[in-house]
Amino acid sequence: MHTILQPEGWAKPVGYANGVAARGRLVFVGGQVGWNGQGQFETDDFVGQVKQTLENIVAVLAEAGAGPQHITSMTWYFTDKAEYLANLRGIGEAYREVIGRHFPAMAAMQVVALVEDRAKVEIQATAVIPE
């Protein structure tokens, strides 16, 4: 459905793609945070917020008739790089549980703060539904 772009001779990335080529209807998912559908945080646990954030992305995609397999890129923003790195195993488990083994192009960065004070992570996604 999508073509993973992996330049010859480059080391294969783990947990993301260097690039993705796709054709179809574009779906842009605004930055999602780790709160529920009513805008309430149920946890301050980093991995718990990541899982809820990913579930929120999947819910928005479903409104467009898309699923996790249609995601072509994701941008992750988190407030604490050390906390992110300390939780990589749990993040990976949550990711595979919600998204599966689909790894789009990704960027991740630490930011000073997010608009929602309790949010520890925000993720923006783009998906392409094949025509």
PDB file of C-alpha atoms in Angstrom:
ATOM      1  CA  MET A   1       0.000   0.000   0.000  1.00  0.00           C
ATOM      2  CA  HIS A   2       2.870   2.386   0.861  1.00  0.00           C
ATOM      3  CA  THR A   3       6.480   2.163  -0.207  1.00  0.00           C
ATOM      4  CA  ILE A   4       9.135   2.393   2.491  1.00  0.00           C
ATOM      5  CA  LEU A   5      12.091   4.474   1.313  1.00  0.00           C
ATOM      6  CA  GLN A   6      15.367   2.916   2.453  1.00  0.00           C
ATOM      7  CA  PRO A   7      18.480   4.226   0.677  1.00  0.00           C
ATOM      8  CA  GLU A   8      20.907   1.506  -0.373  1.00  0.00           C
ATOM      9  CA  GLY A   9      23.707   0.960   2.110  1.00  0.00           C
ATOM     10  CA  TRP A  10      21.959   2.759   4.979  1.00  0.00           C
ATOM     11  CA  ALA A  11      21.494   0.981   8.297  1.00  0.00           C
ATOM     12  CA  LYS A  12      17.886  -0.124   8.727  1.00  0.00           C
ATOM     13  CA  PRO A  13      16.101   2.076  11.296  1.00  0.00           C
ATOM     14  CA  VAL A  14      14.419   0.451  14.291  1.00  0.00           C
ATOM     15  CA  GLY A  15      10.845   1.500  15.057  1.00  0.00           C
ATOM     16  CA  TYR A  16      10.463   3.994  12.205  1.00  0.00           C
ATOM     17  CA  ALA A  17      11.061   4.464   8.462  1.00  0.00           C
ATOM     18  CA  ASN A  18      13.440   6.978   6.903  1.00  0.00           C
ATOM     19  CA  GLY A  19      10.739   7.828   4.384  1.00  0.00           C
ATOM     20  CA  VAL A  20       7.426   6.664   2.946  1.00  0.00           C
ATOM     21  CA  ALA A  21       5.957   7.158  -0.534  1.00  0.00           C
ATOM     22  CA  ALA A  22       2.174   6.940  -0.844  1.00  0.00           C
ATOM     23  CA  ARG A  23      -0.684   7.905  -3.141  1.00  0.00           C
ATOM     24  CA  GLY A  24      -4.304   8.481  -2.137  1.00  0.00           C
ATOM     25  CA  ARG A  25      -6.561  10.585   0.083  1.00  0.00           C
ATOM     26  CA  LEU A  26      -4.671  12.502   2.772  1.00  0.00           C
ATOM     27  CA  VAL A  27      -5.780  12.528   6.401  1.00  0.00           C
ATOM     28  CA  PHE A  28      -4.159  14.976   8.815  1.00  0.00           C
ATOM     29  CA  VAL A  29      -4.509  14.191  12.513  1.00  0.00           C
ATOM     30  CA  GLY A  30      -3.950  17.204  14.749  1.00  0.00           C
ATOM     31  CA  GLY A  31      -1.750  16.859  17.801  1.00  0.00           C
ATOM     32  CA  GLN A  32      -3.305  14.377  20.207  1.00  0.00           C
ATOM     33  CA  VAL A  33      -2.490  14.117  23.904  1.00  0.00           C
ATOM     34  CA  GLY A  34      -3.044  11.393  26.492  1.00  0.00           C
ATOM     35  CA  TRP A  35      -6.547  12.320  27.614  1.00  0.00           C
ATOM     36  CA  ASN A  36      -9.790  10.482  26.969  1.00  0.00           C
ATOM     37  CA  GLY A  37     -12.584  11.512  24.594  1.00  0.00           C
ATOM     38  CA  GLN A  38     -14.013  13.855  27.223  1.00  0.00           C
ATOM     39  CA  GLY A  39     -10.714  15.739  27.544  1.00  0.00           C
ATOM     40  CA  GLN A  40      -9.806  14.225  30.923  1.00  0.00           C
ATOM     41  CA  PHE A  41      -6.468  12.690  31.861  1.00  0.00           C
ATOM     42  CA  GLU A  42      -6.824   9.282  33.500  1.00  0.00           C
ATOM     43  CA  THR A  43      -3.106   8.895  34.262  1.00  0.00           C
ATOM     44  CA  ASP A  44       0.110  10.835  34.687  1.00  0.00           C
ATOM     45  CA  ASP A  45       2.131   7.736  33.763  1.00  0.00           C
ATOM     46  CA  PHE A  46       4.241   8.416  30.642  1.00  0.00           C
ATOM     47  CA  VAL A  47       3.530   5.080  28.935  1.00  0.00           C
ATOM     48  CA  GLY A  48      -0.155   5.320  29.845  1.00  0.00           C
ATOM     49  CA  GLN A  49      -0.367   8.726  28.204  1.00  0.00           C
ATOM     50  CA  VAL A  50       1.462   7.453  25.104  1.00  0.00           C
ATOM     51  CA  LYS A  51      -1.001   4.559  24.792  1.00  0.00           C
ATOM     52  CA  GLN A  52      -4.018   6.844  25.168  1.00  0.00           C
ATOM     53  CA  THR A  53      -2.528   9.301  22.658  1.00  0.00           C
ATOM     54  CA  LEU A  54      -2.076   6.515  20.101  1.00  0.00           C
ATOM     55  CA  GLU A  55      -5.634   5.292  20.733  1.00  0.00           C
ATOM     56  CA  ASN A  56      -6.860   8.853  20.125  1.00  0.00           C
ATOM     57  CA  ILE A  57      -5.017   8.950  16.790  1.00  0.00           C
ATOM     58  CA  VAL A  58      -6.601   5.639  15.755  1.00  0.00           C
ATOM     59  CA  ALA A  59     -10.058   6.978  16.714  1.00  0.00           C
ATOM     60  CA  VAL A  60      -9.587  10.087  14.550  1.00  0.00           C
ATOM     61  CA  LEU A  61      -8.328   7.961  11.650  1.00  0.00           C
ATOM     62  CA  ALA A  62     -11.390   5.709  11.933  1.00  0.00           C
ATOM     63  CA  GLU A  63     -13.603   8.757  11.297  1.00  0.00           C
ATOM     64  CA  ALA A  64     -11.962   8.984   7.856  1.00  0.00           C
ATOM     65  CA  GLY A  65     -12.258   5.248   7.194  1.00  0.00           C
ATOM     66  CA  ALA A  66      -8.541   4.791   7.857  1.00  0.00           C
ATOM     67  CA  GLY A  67      -6.540   2.635  10.220  1.00  0.00           C
ATOM     68  CA  PRO A  68      -3.044   2.576  11.704  1.00  0.00           C
ATOM     69  CA  GLN A  69      -1.705   0.912   8.551  1.00  0.00           C
ATOM     70  CA  HIS A  70      -2.454   4.116   6.620  1.00  0.00           C
ATOM     71  CA  ILE A  71      -0.181   6.318   8.765  1.00  0.00           C
ATOM     72  CA  THR A  72       2.710   7.680   6.699  1.00  0.00           C
ATOM     73  CA  SER A  73       4.322  10.006   9.245  1.00  0.00           C
ATOM     74  CA  MET A  74       4.209  10.914  12.914  1.00  0.00           C
ATOM     75  CA  THR A  75       5.776  13.717  14.915  1.00  0.00           C
ATOM     76  CA  TRP A  76       6.194  13.087  18.638  1.00  0.00           C
ATOM     77  CA  TYR A  77       6.621  15.904  21.143  1.00  0.00           C
ATOM     78  CA  PHE A  78       7.428  15.116  24.776  1.00  0.00           C
ATOM     79  CA  THR A  79       8.311  17.248  27.764  1.00  0.00           C
ATOM     80  CA  ASP A  80      11.123  15.096  29.166  1.00  0.00           C
ATOM     81  CA  LYS A  81      13.658  13.302  26.964  1.00  0.00           C
ATOM     82  CA  ALA A  82      15.036  11.340  29.911  1.00  0.00           C
ATOM     83  CA  GLU A  83      11.547  10.053  30.781  1.00  0.00           C
ATOM     84  CA  TYR A  84      10.970   9.125  27.121  1.00  0.00           C
ATOM     85  CA  LEU A  85      14.269   7.217  26.921  1.00  0.00           C
ATOM     86  CA  ALA A  86      13.689   5.496  30.277  1.00  0.00           C
ATOM     87  CA  ASN A  87      10.356   4.171  29.001  1.00  0.00           C
ATOM     88  CA  LEU A  88      11.299   2.931  25.519  1.00  0.00           C
ATOM     89  CA  ARG A  89      10.332  -0.679  26.277  1.00  0.00           C
ATOM     90  CA  GLY A  90       6.866   0.288  27.539  1.00  0.00           C
ATOM     91  CA  ILE A  91       6.405   2.776  24.704  1.00  0.00           C
ATOM     92  CA  GLY A  92       7.251   0.037  22.198  1.00  0.00           C
ATOM     93  CA  GLU A  93       4.777  -2.362  23.802  1.00  0.00           C
ATOM     94  CA  ALA A  94       2.020   0.278  23.804  1.00  0.00           C
ATOM     95  CA  TYR A  95       2.821   1.212  20.199  1.00  0.00           C
ATOM     96  CA  ARG A  96       2.648  -2.383  18.956  1.00  0.00           C
ATOM     97  CA  GLU A  97      -0.576  -2.972  20.908  1.00  0.00           C
ATOM     98  CA  VAL A  98      -2.340   0.024  19.350  1.00  0.00           C
ATOM     99  CA  ILE A  99      -0.601   0.587  15.993  1.00  0.00           C
ATOM    100  CA  GLY A 100       0.821  -2.870  15.308  1.00  0.00           C
ATOM    101  CA  ARG A 101       4.083  -3.461  13.509  1.00  0.00           C
ATOM    102  CA  HIS A 102       3.593  -0.552  11.111  1.00  0.00           C
ATOM    103  CA  PHE A 103       6.436   1.947  11.341  1.00  0.00           C
ATOM    104  CA  PRO A 104       5.972   5.195   9.371  1.00  0.00           C
ATOM    105  CA  ALA A 105       8.436   8.043   8.977  1.00  0.00           C
ATOM    106  CA  MET A 106       8.837   9.647  12.416  1.00  0.00           C
ATOM    107  CA  ALA A 107      10.428  12.541  14.226  1.00  0.00           C
ATOM    108  CA  ALA A 108      10.622  12.945  17.999  1.00  0.00           C
ATOM    109  CA  MET A 109      11.649  15.935  20.049  1.00  0.00           C
ATOM    110  CA  GLN A 110      11.670  17.326  23.543  1.00  0.00           C
ATOM    111  CA  VAL A 111       9.777  20.579  24.006  1.00  0.00           C
ATOM    112  CA  VAL A 112       9.743  22.997  26.921  1.00  0.00           C
ATOM    113  CA  ALA A 113       6.021  22.498  27.531  1.00  0.00           C
ATOM    114  CA  LEU A 114       2.775  21.401  25.919  1.00  0.00           C
ATOM    115  CA  VAL A 115      -0.394  23.492  25.986  1.00  0.00           C
ATOM    116  CA  GLU A 116      -2.149  20.991  28.279  1.00  0.00           C
ATOM    117  CA  ASP A 117      -0.267  21.143  31.584  1.00  0.00           C
ATOM    118  CA  ARG A 118      -0.725  17.437  32.472  1.00  0.00           C
ATOM    119  CA  ALA A 119       0.254  16.241  28.995  1.00  0.00           C
ATOM    120  CA  LYS A 120       3.621  14.520  28.815  1.00  0.00           C
ATOM    121  CA  VAL A 121       3.403  13.683  25.105  1.00  0.00           C
ATOM    122  CA  GLU A 122       1.650  15.004  21.999  1.00  0.00           C
ATOM    123  CA  ILE A 123       1.663  13.222  18.653  1.00  0.00           C
ATOM    124  CA  GLN A 124       0.643  14.542  15.252  1.00  0.00           C
ATOM    125  CA  ALA A 125       0.063  12.098  12.372  1.00  0.00           C
ATOM    126  CA  THR A 126      -0.503  12.069   8.635  1.00  0.00           C
ATOM    127  CA  ALA A 127      -2.133   9.142   6.854  1.00  0.00           C
ATOM    128  CA  VAL A 128      -2.788   8.277   3.226  1.00  0.00           C
ATOM    129  CA  ILE A 129      -5.777   6.109   2.271  1.00  0.00           C
ATOM    130  CA  PRO A 130      -5.110   4.417  -1.100  1.00  0.00           C
ATOM    131  CA  GLU A 131      -7.528   5.332  -3.876  1.00  0.00           C
TER     132      GLU A 131
END
